C-alpha positions as CSV (number, residue, x, y, z in Angstrom):
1,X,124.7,150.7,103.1
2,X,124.0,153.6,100.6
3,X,126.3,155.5,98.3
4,X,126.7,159.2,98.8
5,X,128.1,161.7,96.9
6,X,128.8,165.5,97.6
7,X,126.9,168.1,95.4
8,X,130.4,168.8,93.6
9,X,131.0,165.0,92.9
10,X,127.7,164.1,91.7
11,X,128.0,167.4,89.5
12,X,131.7,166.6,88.0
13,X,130.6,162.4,88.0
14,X,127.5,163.8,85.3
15,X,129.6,165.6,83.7
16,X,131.8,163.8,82.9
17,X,129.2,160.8,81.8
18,X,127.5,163.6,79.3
19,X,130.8,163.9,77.9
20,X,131.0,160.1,77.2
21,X,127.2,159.3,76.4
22,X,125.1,160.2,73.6
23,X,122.1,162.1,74.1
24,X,119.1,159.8,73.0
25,X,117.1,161.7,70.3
26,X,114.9,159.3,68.7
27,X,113.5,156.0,71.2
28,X,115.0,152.7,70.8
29,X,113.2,150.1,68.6
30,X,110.0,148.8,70.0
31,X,109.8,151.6,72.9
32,X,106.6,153.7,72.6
33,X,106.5,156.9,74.3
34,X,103.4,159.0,75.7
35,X,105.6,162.3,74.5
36,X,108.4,162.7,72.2
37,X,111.7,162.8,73.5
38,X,114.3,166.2,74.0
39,X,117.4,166.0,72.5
40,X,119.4,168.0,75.1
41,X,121.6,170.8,73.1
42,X,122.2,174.1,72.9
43,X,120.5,174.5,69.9
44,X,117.8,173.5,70.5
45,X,117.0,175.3,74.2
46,X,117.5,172.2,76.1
47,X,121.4,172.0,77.5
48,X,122.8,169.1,78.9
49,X,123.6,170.0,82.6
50,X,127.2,169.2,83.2
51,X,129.5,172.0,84.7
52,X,133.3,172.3,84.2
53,X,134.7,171.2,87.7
54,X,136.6,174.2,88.6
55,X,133.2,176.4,88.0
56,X,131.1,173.5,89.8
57,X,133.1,174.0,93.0
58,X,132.5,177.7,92.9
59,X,129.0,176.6,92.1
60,X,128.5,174.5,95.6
61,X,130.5,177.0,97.9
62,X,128.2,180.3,96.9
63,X,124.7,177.9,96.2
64,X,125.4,176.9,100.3
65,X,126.7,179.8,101.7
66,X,123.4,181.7,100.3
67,X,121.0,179.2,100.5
68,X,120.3,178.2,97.0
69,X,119.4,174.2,95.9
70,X,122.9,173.1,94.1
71,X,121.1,171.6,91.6
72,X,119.0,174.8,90.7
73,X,122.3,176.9,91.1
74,X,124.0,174.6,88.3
75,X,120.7,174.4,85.9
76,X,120.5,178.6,86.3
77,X,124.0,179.3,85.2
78,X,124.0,176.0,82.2
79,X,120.9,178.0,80.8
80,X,122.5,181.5,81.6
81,X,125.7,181.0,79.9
82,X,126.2,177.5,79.1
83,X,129.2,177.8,81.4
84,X,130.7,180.9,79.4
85,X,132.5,183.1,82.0
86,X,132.9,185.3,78.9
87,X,129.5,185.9,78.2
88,X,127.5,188.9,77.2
89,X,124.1,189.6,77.3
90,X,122.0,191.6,74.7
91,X,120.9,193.7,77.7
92,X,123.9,194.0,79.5
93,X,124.6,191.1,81.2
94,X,127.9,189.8,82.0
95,X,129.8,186.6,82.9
96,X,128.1,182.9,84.0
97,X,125.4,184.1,85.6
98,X,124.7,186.4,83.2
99,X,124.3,189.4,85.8
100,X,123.9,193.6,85.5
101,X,126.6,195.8,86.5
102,X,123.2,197.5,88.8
103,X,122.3,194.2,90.2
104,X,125.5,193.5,91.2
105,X,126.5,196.4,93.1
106,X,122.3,196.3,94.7
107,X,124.0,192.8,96.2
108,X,127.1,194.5,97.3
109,X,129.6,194.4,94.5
110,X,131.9,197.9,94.5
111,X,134.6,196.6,91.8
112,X,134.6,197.3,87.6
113,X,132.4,195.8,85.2
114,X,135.0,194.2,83.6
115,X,135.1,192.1,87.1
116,X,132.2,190.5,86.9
117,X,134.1,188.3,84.3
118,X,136.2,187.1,86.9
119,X,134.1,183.3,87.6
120,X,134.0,183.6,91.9
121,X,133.2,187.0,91.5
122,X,130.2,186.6,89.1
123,X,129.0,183.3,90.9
124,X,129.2,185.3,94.6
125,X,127.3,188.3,93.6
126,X,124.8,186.2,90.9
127,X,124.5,183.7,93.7
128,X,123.7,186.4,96.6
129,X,120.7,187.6,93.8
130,X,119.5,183.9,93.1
131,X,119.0,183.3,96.7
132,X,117.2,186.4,97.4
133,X,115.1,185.1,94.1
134,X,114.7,181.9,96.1
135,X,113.3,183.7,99.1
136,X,110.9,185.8,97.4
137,X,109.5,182.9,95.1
138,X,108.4,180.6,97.5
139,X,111.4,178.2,97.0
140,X,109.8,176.9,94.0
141,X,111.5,176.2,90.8
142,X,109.4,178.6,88.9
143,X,108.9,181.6,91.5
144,X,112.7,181.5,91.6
145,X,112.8,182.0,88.2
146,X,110.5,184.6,87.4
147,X,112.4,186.7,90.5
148,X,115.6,186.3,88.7
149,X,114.9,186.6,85.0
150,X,112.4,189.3,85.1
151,X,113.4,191.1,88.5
152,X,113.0,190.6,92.2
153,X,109.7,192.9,92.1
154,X,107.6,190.4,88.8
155,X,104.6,189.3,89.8
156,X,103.5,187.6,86.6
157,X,104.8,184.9,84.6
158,X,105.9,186.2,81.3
159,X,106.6,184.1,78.1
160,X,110.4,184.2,78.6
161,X,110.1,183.2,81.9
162,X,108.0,180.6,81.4
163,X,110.3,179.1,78.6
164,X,113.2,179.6,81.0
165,X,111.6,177.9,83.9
166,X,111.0,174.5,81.6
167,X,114.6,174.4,80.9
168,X,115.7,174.5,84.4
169,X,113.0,172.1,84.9
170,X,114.2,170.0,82.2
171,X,117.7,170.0,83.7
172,X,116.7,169.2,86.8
173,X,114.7,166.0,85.7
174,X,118.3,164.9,84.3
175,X,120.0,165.1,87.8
């Protein structure tokens, strides 16, 4: 008989275990790797991928009603924000998902700016934008990307986008 869990279990069950286990930075004694390990901080551009349960439910309502991978949906926002509903962009951007005030209201949104801090809210619109990404990329990790960092119309990789697209990939290695 196999175990199953729902998207928003599994996310809250690795949460919860990043909050309890040290990330492994150096190998263990003896262990010889064929590349060096990622410690899995902020700081350093790799984040762990655990989400605070009341955003992860948000999270696995808007990722299926649009669409969007669960998984991708939680690694976007962790590299976004880091879970900051409070967030600001240098260029603008706002809330967990780190979207515009334009984008926004191109997927529908008619309220303030100030309510994209509100976390449904940011996660519905941002969401709505990510799956349209999703569409227009092929469904792969890195087409989504580039449609959602550097607009729905990017043909090209860029150097952010390709940094970007390893840290969600890196995320989702950990799931």
């Amino acid at each position: 008989m196999r175990n199953s869990f729902t998207a928003a279990g599994a996310a809250c069950l690795f949460s919860l275990l990043m909050q309890v286990v040290p990330v492994q930075a150096e190998p263990l004694p003896g262990v010889i790797l064929s590349k060096p390990l990622k410690t899995t901080t902020r700081t350093t551009g790799y984040p762990s991928i655990g989400a605070p349960v009341a955003y992860s439910d948000l999270i696995v309502v808007y990722a299926r009603r649009y669409g969007v991978p669960v998984n991708l949906a939680h690694a976007v926002i962790r590299v976004e924000s880091n879970f900051n509903a409070n967030a600001r962009g240098s260029a603008g951007e706002i809330g967990l998902m780190q979207i515009k005030p334009a984008t926004a209201r191109m997927m529908g949104y008619t309220g303030s700016t100030k309510g994209l801090y509100d976390p449904e809210t940011n996660i519905k619109y941002g969401m709505k934008y990510l799956a349209m990404a999703h569409d227009l990329g092929g469904g792969t990790t890195c087409g989504t990307i580039l449609k959602y960092n550097a607009g729905h119309a990017a043909t090209r990789m860029n150097p952010v986008s390709k940094r970007y697209c390893g840290k969600v990939r890196d995320l989702l290695d950990l799931l």
